[in-house]
Amino acid sequence: MSRLADPDRLRALLDTFAALSEPDSGPGVTRLAYTPLERDAHAVFAARLADLGAVVRTDAAGNTLAELAGTDPAAPAIGTGSHLDSVPNAGRFDGIAGAAAAVETARLIREHEVAHRHPLRFVVFAAEEGARFGQACTGSRIVAGLTGPDDLREKRDAEGVSLAEAMSAVGFDPALVGDARWDPADWAGFVELHIEQGAVLESEGRRVGVVDTISGSTRLRFELTGRASHSGGTPMHLRADAAAAAAEIVLLVESVATHAAAGGTRATVGRIDIAPGSITTIAGAASLWVDVRGLDRGEQQRAAAEIVERAAAACDRRGVGFTSHPLAETPPVPLPAAVRDVLVATCADLGIDPTVLASGASHDAQQVNHVTPTGMIFVPSRDGISHDPAESTDIDDLALGTTVLAAGLLRLDAELP
Ligand code: HGY
Ligand code: MN
Ligand code: MN
């Protein structure tokens, strides 16, 4: 299959997905997990694959799977895909790039009538982003057996809607998600294409990356209870200021990660809620959401524990109440060399010199790897920006990455049992 993936088709499909965004939600794309818009995006994906002759189904978790039969119906499947939900005010490429690449790969294989022994499955996972409920990769965690009905009731969004209620609202019964679990015997391998969401490829002048490890993440919510009182009448030494405590915690989170022993530890407070939020009232309450990432599991957990310990001490010193609430815990995942090496060799066949690198972001691939050997292809993110409307990837780079994906799947088809 000599022809490169078609940039114009990829651009048109990206535009179609990007148009599915919450009205009046501000700049960029807002298509949150388990919303009607996410379902609309899955419907577009399903229709494109059905037009190519794939057999399409939606599972009990809301994941969409499209299958092109291979020459050996008894063979396990090889898959590719990503996600179509977004963070608020996201860019046009996170997740969408991998879904569009999957559609284009299916098209190339069908148009060129390329024979393949294994069934090929093209998948978009539901609810990959943790932005709404805290837990990332819900759809892929469900297929990996890592999230079950009980987990879905406890996780809630900012409006208090549980994951289970959100699933029900778009037609899925959370009690049945066990039906979506994948059988490892039914799979031979999986590859996800994704934008890098960092600046390593761009800084090295490389157009394709192959991922060797995917960061883990520990996510926490801190609740601070101070004493709301008059900002003029209350002397500085008589305060229990929840906002000041929150500010101190933001800086200690940054400090812990900056001084972490093992490289690859990153920690962020991306959201703070302050109450009552009045210019003339000392904050009586604050909530902080903390995201600790790591390439070394022990260091990730150590950094998270140090953050909790130092945050509690800071609040104690200020007379501010402190509670810590775990939201999600995912270990870093080294991806199997067998798939990684096939992707590197595929790049070599195509005259591409890839960078092998770690992923700072989490991905569905790290959950799928619990079921079947999984690999990841990265395409560059301009200026390393992601989770922002300015997120951008050169469409020719996406086309090149898609060509590596298609060729890589076919090489896996030839090499896997
Ligand atoms: O949060 C992440 O790393 C990914 O974008 N879900
Ligand atoms: Mn993503
Ligand atoms: Mn993301």
Short mmCIF file of C-alpha atoms and ligand atoms in Angstrom, two decimals:
data_model
loop_
_atom_site.label_atom_id
_atom_site.label_comp_id
_atom_site.label_asym_id
_atom_site.label_seq_id
_atom_site.Cartn_x
_atom_site.Cartn_y
_atom_site.Cartn_z
CA MET A 1 0.00 0.00 0.00
CA SER A 2 2.10 2.78 -1.33
CA ARG A 3 -0.28 5.72 -1.03
CA LEU A 4 0.03 8.03 1.98
CA ALA A 5 -3.07 8.72 4.03
CA ASP A 6 -5.05 11.61 2.55
CA PRO A 7 -4.56 14.92 4.42
CA ASP A 8 -7.69 16.47 2.91
CA ARG A 9 -9.90 13.61 4.10
CA LEU A 10 -8.32 13.79 7.53
CA ARG A 11 -8.84 17.56 7.72
CA ALA A 12 -12.49 17.24 6.68
CA LEU A 13 -13.15 14.61 9.34
CA LEU A 14 -11.38 16.65 12.03
CA ASP A 15 -13.60 19.61 11.05
CA THR A 16 -16.71 17.43 11.34
CA PHE A 17 -15.79 16.23 14.82
CA ALA A 18 -14.66 19.70 15.96
CA ALA A 19 -18.05 21.16 14.99
CA LEU A 20 -19.68 18.93 17.63
CA SER A 21 -19.12 21.27 20.58
CA GLU A 22 -21.37 22.61 23.35
CA PRO A 23 -23.06 25.82 22.14
CA ASP A 24 -22.01 28.97 24.02
CA SER A 25 -19.23 27.04 25.78
CA GLY A 26 -16.54 29.53 24.81
CA PRO A 27 -13.46 28.97 22.65
CA GLY A 28 -12.34 25.58 21.40
CA VAL A 29 -14.16 22.28 21.59
CA THR A 30 -16.27 21.23 24.60
CA ARG A 31 -17.65 17.70 24.26
CA LEU A 32 -17.63 16.11 27.70
CA ALA A 33 -17.84 12.48 28.71
CA TYR A 34 -21.27 10.82 28.55
CA THR A 35 -23.03 13.78 26.96
CA PRO A 36 -25.30 13.70 23.87
CA LEU A 37 -22.53 15.43 21.93
CA GLU A 38 -20.08 12.63 22.67
CA ARG A 39 -22.72 10.21 21.36
CA ASP A 40 -23.13 12.35 18.22
CA ALA A 41 -19.39 12.09 17.61
CA HIS A 42 -19.50 8.31 18.06
CA ALA A 43 -22.38 8.21 15.55
CA VAL A 44 -20.25 10.02 12.96
CA PHE A 45 -17.43 7.53 13.53
CA ALA A 46 -19.84 4.58 13.30
CA ALA A 47 -21.39 5.86 10.06
CA ARG A 48 -18.00 6.36 8.37
CA LEU A 49 -16.90 2.82 9.27
CA ALA A 50 -20.26 1.33 8.25
CA ASP A 51 -19.90 3.08 4.87
CA LEU A 52 -16.62 1.20 4.49
CA GLY A 53 -18.34 -2.13 5.07
CA ALA A 54 -17.41 -2.59 8.72
CA VAL A 55 -19.77 -4.28 11.17
CA VAL A 56 -20.37 -1.68 13.86
CA ARG A 57 -21.64 -2.03 17.42
CA THR A 58 -21.79 0.04 20.60
CA ASP A 59 -21.02 -1.80 23.83
CA ALA A 60 -22.56 -1.44 27.30
CA ALA A 61 -20.02 1.24 28.26
CA GLY A 62 -20.72 3.40 25.21
CA ASN A 63 -17.55 2.40 23.35
CA THR A 64 -18.02 2.08 19.56
CA LEU A 65 -16.33 -0.87 17.80
CA ALA A 66 -16.22 -1.39 14.03
CA GLU A 67 -14.81 -4.59 12.54
CA LEU A 68 -13.44 -5.43 9.10
CA ALA A 69 -13.37 -9.24 8.76
CA GLY A 70 -10.03 -10.87 8.05
CA THR A 71 -9.32 -13.93 5.91
CA ASP A 72 -9.13 -16.07 9.07
CA PRO A 73 -12.37 -15.68 11.07
CA ALA A 74 -10.86 -17.67 13.94
CA ALA A 75 -7.95 -15.27 14.35
CA PRO A 76 -7.93 -12.76 17.26
CA ALA A 77 -8.40 -9.12 16.31
CA ILE A 78 -5.88 -6.33 15.89
CA GLY A 79 -7.27 -2.94 16.82
CA THR A 80 -6.71 0.78 16.70
CA GLY A 81 -8.59 3.81 17.99
CA SER A 82 -8.76 6.56 20.58
CA HIS A 83 -11.46 8.79 22.14
CA LEU A 84 -13.92 11.49 21.06
CA ASP A 85 -14.75 13.22 24.32
CA SER A 86 -12.81 16.36 25.28
CA VAL A 87 -11.86 18.55 28.20
CA PRO A 88 -13.68 21.91 28.41
CA ASN A 89 -12.44 24.41 25.77
CA ALA A 90 -10.18 21.80 24.24
CA GLY A 91 -8.35 21.72 20.97
CA ARG A 92 -9.37 19.88 17.79
CA PHE A 93 -6.88 17.02 17.90
CA ASP A 94 -6.77 15.35 21.35
CA GLY A 95 -8.37 11.94 20.80
CA ILE A 96 -9.92 13.08 17.51
CA ALA A 97 -6.64 12.61 15.66
CA GLY A 98 -6.59 8.91 16.57
CA ALA A 99 -10.24 8.44 15.67
CA ALA A 100 -9.76 10.15 12.30
CA ALA A 101 -6.61 8.11 11.70
CA ALA A 102 -8.59 4.94 12.40
CA VAL A 103 -11.24 5.90 9.83
CA GLU A 104 -8.59 6.79 7.24
CA THR A 105 -6.72 3.55 7.92
CA ALA A 106 -9.89 1.53 7.34
CA ARG A 107 -10.47 3.48 4.12
CA LEU A 108 -6.93 2.86 2.83
CA ILE A 109 -7.19 -0.86 3.56
CA ARG A 110 -10.59 -1.13 1.83
CA GLU A 111 -9.74 1.08 -1.16
CA HIS A 112 -6.53 -0.81 -1.84
CA GLU A 113 -8.27 -4.13 -1.14
CA VAL A 114 -5.43 -5.08 1.18
CA ALA A 115 -5.84 -8.64 2.49
CA HIS A 116 -5.36 -9.15 6.22
CA ARG A 117 -5.64 -12.39 8.17
CA HIS A 118 -6.71 -10.92 11.53
CA PRO A 119 -10.02 -9.10 11.92
CA LEU A 120 -9.28 -5.38 12.23
CA ARG A 121 -11.24 -3.44 14.86
CA PHE A 122 -11.56 0.33 14.87
CA VAL A 123 -12.55 1.64 18.29
CA VAL A 124 -13.53 4.91 19.93
CA PHE A 125 -13.65 4.72 23.70
CA ALA A 126 -16.17 6.61 25.79
CA ALA A 127 -15.19 9.06 28.51
CA GLU A 128 -11.40 9.06 28.20
CA GLU A 129 -10.99 12.50 29.76
CA GLY A 130 -11.04 12.74 33.53
CA ALA A 131 -12.01 16.40 33.35
CA ARG A 132 -15.69 15.81 34.19
CA PHE A 133 -15.63 12.99 36.75
CA GLY A 134 -11.97 12.84 37.86
CA GLN A 135 -11.52 9.26 36.66
CA ALA A 136 -9.77 9.12 33.26
CA CYS A 137 -10.26 6.41 30.64
CA THR A 138 -13.62 5.14 31.93
CA GLY A 139 -14.61 3.36 28.70
CA SER A 140 -11.26 1.63 28.29
CA ARG A 141 -11.03 0.83 32.03
CA ILE A 142 -14.40 -0.92 31.69
CA VAL A 143 -13.24 -3.11 28.79
CA ALA A 144 -10.09 -3.92 30.82
CA GLY A 145 -12.20 -4.88 33.84
CA LEU A 146 -10.69 -2.08 35.95
CA THR A 147 -13.94 -0.14 36.47
CA GLY A 148 -17.23 -1.75 37.43
CA PRO A 149 -20.78 -0.65 38.29
CA ASP A 150 -19.91 0.27 41.88
CA ASP A 151 -17.22 2.75 40.77
CA LEU A 152 -19.69 4.55 38.54
CA ARG A 153 -22.02 5.59 41.33
CA GLU A 154 -19.46 7.32 43.52
CA LYS A 155 -17.71 9.56 40.98
CA ARG A 156 -19.53 12.88 40.48
CA ASP A 157 -19.06 15.99 38.32
CA ALA A 158 -19.13 19.64 39.46
CA GLU A 159 -22.94 19.64 39.37
CA GLY A 160 -23.13 16.50 41.51
CA VAL A 161 -24.16 14.24 38.61
CA SER A 162 -22.67 10.75 39.05
CA LEU A 163 -20.94 8.86 36.26
CA ALA A 164 -23.77 6.29 36.50
CA GLU A 165 -26.46 8.98 36.12
CA ALA A 166 -24.65 10.53 33.16
CA MET A 167 -24.37 7.12 31.47
CA SER A 168 -28.08 6.46 32.02
CA ALA A 169 -28.95 9.87 30.61
CA VAL A 170 -27.38 8.91 27.26
CA GLY A 171 -28.91 5.43 27.19
CA PHE A 172 -26.46 3.11 28.96
CA ASP A 173 -27.25 0.99 32.00
CA PRO A 174 -24.27 1.27 34.40
CA ALA A 175 -25.26 -2.05 35.98
CA LEU A 176 -24.47 -3.81 32.68
CA VAL A 177 -20.97 -2.45 31.98
CA GLY A 178 -19.50 -5.86 32.82
CA ASP A 179 -20.89 -7.02 29.46
CA ALA A 180 -18.38 -4.72 27.72
CA ARG A 181 -15.32 -6.46 29.16
CA TRP A 182 -12.87 -7.68 26.50
CA ASP A 183 -11.60 -11.30 26.41
CA PRO A 184 -7.79 -11.30 25.94
CA ALA A 185 -8.16 -14.40 23.76
CA ASP A 186 -10.17 -12.31 21.33
CA TRP A 187 -7.33 -9.83 20.76
CA ALA A 188 -3.81 -10.04 19.28
CA GLY A 189 -2.75 -6.41 19.65
CA PHE A 190 -3.77 -2.73 19.60
CA VAL A 191 -2.18 0.54 18.47
CA GLU A 192 -3.39 4.04 19.39
CA LEU A 193 -2.35 7.12 17.41
CA HIS A 194 -2.44 10.33 19.46
CA ILE A 195 -1.03 13.84 19.42
CA GLU A 196 2.02 14.12 21.70
CA GLN A 197 0.59 16.91 23.89
CA GLY A 198 4.18 17.93 24.62
CA ALA A 199 7.10 19.46 22.69
CA VAL A 200 9.67 16.66 22.44
CA LEU A 201 9.03 15.73 18.78
CA GLU A 202 8.91 19.37 17.68
CA SER A 203 12.10 20.22 19.61
CA GLU A 204 13.90 17.29 17.95
CA GLY A 205 12.52 18.04 14.51
CA ARG A 206 10.88 14.60 14.33
CA ARG A 207 7.51 13.95 12.67
CA VAL A 208 6.65 10.60 14.32
CA GLY A 209 7.04 9.27 17.85
CA VAL A 210 6.73 5.73 19.20
CA VAL A 211 5.81 5.56 22.89
CA ASP A 212 7.70 3.30 25.33
CA THR A 213 6.02 4.27 28.63
CA ILE A 214 2.75 6.00 29.49
CA SER A 215 2.70 8.11 32.66
CA GLY A 216 0.59 7.12 35.60
CA SER A 217 -1.61 9.62 37.43
CA THR A 218 -2.74 10.10 41.01
CA ARG A 219 -5.64 12.53 41.27
CA LEU A 220 -6.84 14.07 44.55
CA ARG A 221 -9.35 16.65 45.76
CA PHE A 222 -8.45 18.74 48.82
CA GLU A 223 -11.21 20.39 50.90
CA LEU A 224 -10.07 23.33 53.07
CA THR A 225 -12.27 24.77 55.84
CA GLY A 226 -11.26 28.19 57.11
CA ARG A 227 -13.32 30.93 58.74
CA ALA A 228 -15.17 33.41 56.56
CA SER A 229 -15.09 36.88 58.07
CA HIS A 230 -14.82 40.56 57.25
CA SER A 231 -11.71 41.41 55.21
CA GLY A 232 -11.44 44.78 56.95
CA GLY A 233 -12.48 43.97 60.46
CA THR A 234 -10.35 40.85 60.93
CA PRO A 235 -6.71 41.43 61.94
CA MET A 236 -4.16 39.34 60.04
CA HIS A 237 -3.18 37.29 63.11
CA LEU A 238 -6.80 36.27 63.81
CA ARG A 239 -7.57 34.69 60.42
CA ALA A 240 -8.14 31.17 59.11
CA ASP A 241 -7.92 32.10 55.44
CA ALA A 242 -8.75 29.13 53.16
CA ALA A 243 -7.60 31.01 50.05
CA ALA A 244 -4.17 31.77 51.51
CA ALA A 245 -3.83 28.11 52.53
CA ALA A 246 -4.82 27.06 49.01
CA ALA A 247 -2.21 29.37 47.52
CA GLU A 248 0.48 27.87 49.74
CA ILE A 249 -0.58 24.38 48.65
CA VAL A 250 -0.39 25.29 44.94
CA LEU A 251 3.22 26.33 45.42
CA LEU A 252 4.18 23.27 47.49
CA VAL A 253 2.64 20.99 44.83
CA GLU A 254 4.89 22.67 42.27
CA SER A 255 7.90 22.39 44.57
CA VAL A 256 7.45 18.68 45.32
CA ALA A 257 7.34 17.78 41.61
CA THR A 258 10.19 20.10 40.72
CA HIS A 259 12.42 18.44 43.32
CA ALA A 260 11.14 14.87 42.79
CA ALA A 261 13.88 12.27 42.72
CA ALA A 262 12.86 10.42 39.54
CA GLY A 263 12.42 12.39 36.34
CA GLY A 264 9.00 12.42 34.82
CA THR A 265 7.14 13.39 38.01
CA ARG A 266 4.79 16.30 37.28
CA ALA A 267 2.16 17.79 39.60
CA THR A 268 -0.47 20.40 38.95
CA VAL A 269 -3.34 22.17 40.66
CA GLY A 270 -5.51 22.91 37.64
CA ARG A 271 -8.62 24.00 39.46
CA ILE A 272 -9.42 25.88 42.70
CA ASP A 273 -12.91 26.78 43.96
CA ILE A 274 -13.06 29.50 46.66
CA ALA A 275 -16.10 30.34 48.79
CA PRO A 276 -17.88 32.61 49.34
CA GLY A 277 -15.89 34.36 46.60
CA SER A 278 -16.52 37.94 47.73
CA ILE A 279 -13.90 40.67 47.61
CA THR A 280 -14.68 41.80 51.14
CA THR A 281 -14.91 38.36 52.79
CA ILE A 282 -11.96 36.20 53.83
CA ALA A 283 -12.36 32.80 52.13
CA GLY A 284 -14.04 30.34 54.46
CA ALA A 285 -13.65 27.36 52.15
CA ALA A 286 -11.53 26.19 49.24
CA SER A 287 -11.42 23.08 47.06
CA LEU A 288 -8.34 22.12 45.06
CA TRP A 289 -7.95 19.41 42.41
CA VAL A 290 -4.43 17.93 42.27
CA ASP A 291 -2.99 15.86 39.40
CA VAL A 292 0.29 14.00 40.06
CA ARG A 293 1.87 12.24 37.07
CA GLY A 294 4.79 9.84 37.10
CA LEU A 295 6.85 7.46 34.99
CA ASP A 296 8.02 5.63 38.12
CA ARG A 297 5.17 4.24 40.25
CA GLY A 298 7.02 4.46 43.55
CA GLU A 299 8.03 8.07 42.92
CA GLN A 300 4.50 9.01 41.79
CA GLN A 301 3.02 7.63 45.00
CA ARG A 302 5.79 9.11 47.15
CA ALA A 303 5.27 12.56 45.62
CA ALA A 304 1.50 12.34 46.16
CA ALA A 305 1.99 11.28 49.78
CA GLU A 306 4.45 14.16 50.41
CA ILE A 307 1.97 16.64 48.89
CA VAL A 308 -0.85 15.41 51.16
CA GLU A 309 1.40 15.49 54.24
CA ARG A 310 2.74 19.00 53.57
CA ALA A 311 -0.69 20.36 52.63
CA ALA A 312 -2.15 19.06 55.89
CA ALA A 313 0.71 20.64 57.85
CA ALA A 314 0.24 23.99 56.09
CA CYS A 315 -3.45 24.00 56.91
CA ASP A 316 -2.83 22.96 60.50
CA ARG A 317 -0.40 25.83 60.95
CA ARG A 318 -3.03 28.23 59.61
CA GLY A 319 -5.90 26.87 61.68
CA VAL A 320 -7.61 25.68 58.47
CA GLY A 321 -9.35 22.29 58.33
CA PHE A 322 -7.98 19.86 55.70
CA THR A 323 -9.35 16.69 54.11
CA SER A 324 -7.94 14.79 51.12
CA HIS A 325 -10.19 12.76 48.80
CA PRO A 326 -8.71 10.29 46.25
CA LEU A 327 -10.24 10.66 42.78
CA ALA A 328 -8.23 8.22 40.67
CA GLU A 329 -5.04 6.17 40.73
CA THR A 330 -3.41 4.82 37.57
CA PRO A 331 0.12 3.37 37.53
CA PRO A 332 2.61 4.18 34.75
CA VAL A 333 2.57 1.52 32.02
CA PRO A 334 5.66 0.40 30.09
CA LEU A 335 4.38 -0.64 26.66
CA PRO A 336 5.53 -4.05 25.34
CA ALA A 337 8.68 -4.01 23.23
CA ALA A 338 7.12 -6.44 20.74
CA VAL A 339 4.61 -3.87 19.46
CA ARG A 340 6.93 -0.91 19.95
CA ASP A 341 9.64 -2.56 17.85
CA VAL A 342 7.16 -3.34 15.05
CA LEU A 343 6.18 0.34 14.94
CA VAL A 344 9.84 1.45 14.89
CA ALA A 345 10.59 -1.04 12.09
CA THR A 346 7.52 0.19 10.18
CA CYS A 347 8.86 3.74 10.40
CA ALA A 348 12.22 2.52 9.06
CA ASP A 349 10.48 0.82 6.12
CA LEU A 350 8.85 4.17 5.34
CA GLY A 351 12.12 6.07 5.61
CA ILE A 352 11.07 7.74 8.87
CA ASP A 353 13.42 8.16 11.83
CA PRO A 354 11.05 8.17 14.85
CA THR A 355 11.70 9.31 18.38
CA VAL A 356 10.99 6.69 21.05
CA LEU A 357 9.61 8.61 24.02
CA ALA A 358 7.46 8.50 27.14
CA SER A 359 3.97 9.93 27.24
CA GLY A 360 3.33 12.50 29.98
CA ALA A 361 -0.39 12.28 29.26
CA SER A 362 -2.49 9.24 30.07
CA HIS A 363 -4.28 7.37 27.31
CA ASP A 364 -6.77 4.59 26.62
CA ALA A 365 -3.78 2.56 25.38
CA GLN A 366 -2.53 2.09 28.95
CA GLN A 367 -5.83 0.47 29.91
CA VAL A 368 -6.07 -1.62 26.73
CA ASN A 369 -2.58 -2.94 27.45
CA HIS A 370 -4.08 -4.83 30.41
CA VAL A 371 -5.97 -6.89 27.80
CA THR A 372 -3.62 -7.14 24.81
CA PRO A 373 -0.11 -5.97 23.80
CA THR A 374 -0.48 -2.31 22.89
CA GLY A 375 1.58 0.38 21.18
CA MET A 376 1.27 4.12 20.60
CA ILE A 377 2.19 6.40 17.71
CA PHE A 378 2.62 10.11 18.42
CA VAL A 379 2.37 12.99 15.98
CA PRO A 380 3.80 16.40 16.96
CA SER A 381 1.88 19.06 18.90
CA ARG A 382 2.75 22.61 17.81
CA ASP A 383 4.55 24.40 20.66
CA GLY A 384 3.64 21.40 22.84
CA ILE A 385 0.22 22.90 23.56
CA SER A 386 -2.80 20.69 24.33
CA HIS A 387 -6.05 20.83 26.33
CA ASP A 388 -6.42 24.33 24.89
CA PRO A 389 -8.01 25.84 21.74
CA ALA A 390 -4.49 26.63 20.50
CA GLU A 391 -3.74 22.87 20.26
CA SER A 392 -2.54 22.18 16.73
CA THR A 393 -0.93 19.44 14.64
CA ASP A 394 0.23 19.81 11.04
CA ILE A 395 -2.21 17.83 8.90
CA ASP A 396 0.65 16.38 6.83
CA ASP A 397 2.22 15.09 10.05
CA LEU A 398 -1.11 13.49 10.94
CA ALA A 399 -1.27 11.95 7.47
CA LEU A 400 2.26 10.58 7.88
CA GLY A 401 1.43 9.19 11.32
CA THR A 402 -1.72 7.62 9.86
CA THR A 403 0.34 5.95 7.15
CA VAL A 404 2.64 4.53 9.84
CA LEU A 405 -0.46 3.32 11.69
CA ALA A 406 -1.91 1.56 8.62
CA ALA A 407 1.42 0.00 7.67
CA GLY A 408 2.09 -0.93 11.30
CA LEU A 409 -1.25 -2.72 11.68
CA LEU A 410 -0.53 -4.69 8.51
CA ARG A 411 2.94 -5.59 9.76
CA LEU A 412 1.41 -6.78 13.03
CA ASP A 413 -1.10 -8.76 10.95
CA ALA A 414 1.82 -10.51 9.26
CA GLU A 415 3.84 -11.08 12.43
CA LEU A 416 1.33 -11.78 15.21
CA PRO A 417 -0.06 -15.30 15.76
O1 HGY B 1 -5.39 13.66 31.33
C1 HGY B 1 -4.77 13.10 30.43
O2 HGY B 1 -3.58 12.85 30.52
C2 HGY B 1 -5.47 12.73 29.15
O3 HGY B 1 -5.60 13.88 28.36
N1 HGY B 1 -6.73 12.12 29.44
MN MN B 2 -6.38 12.17 24.72
MN MN B 3 -6.83 14.81 26.89
#
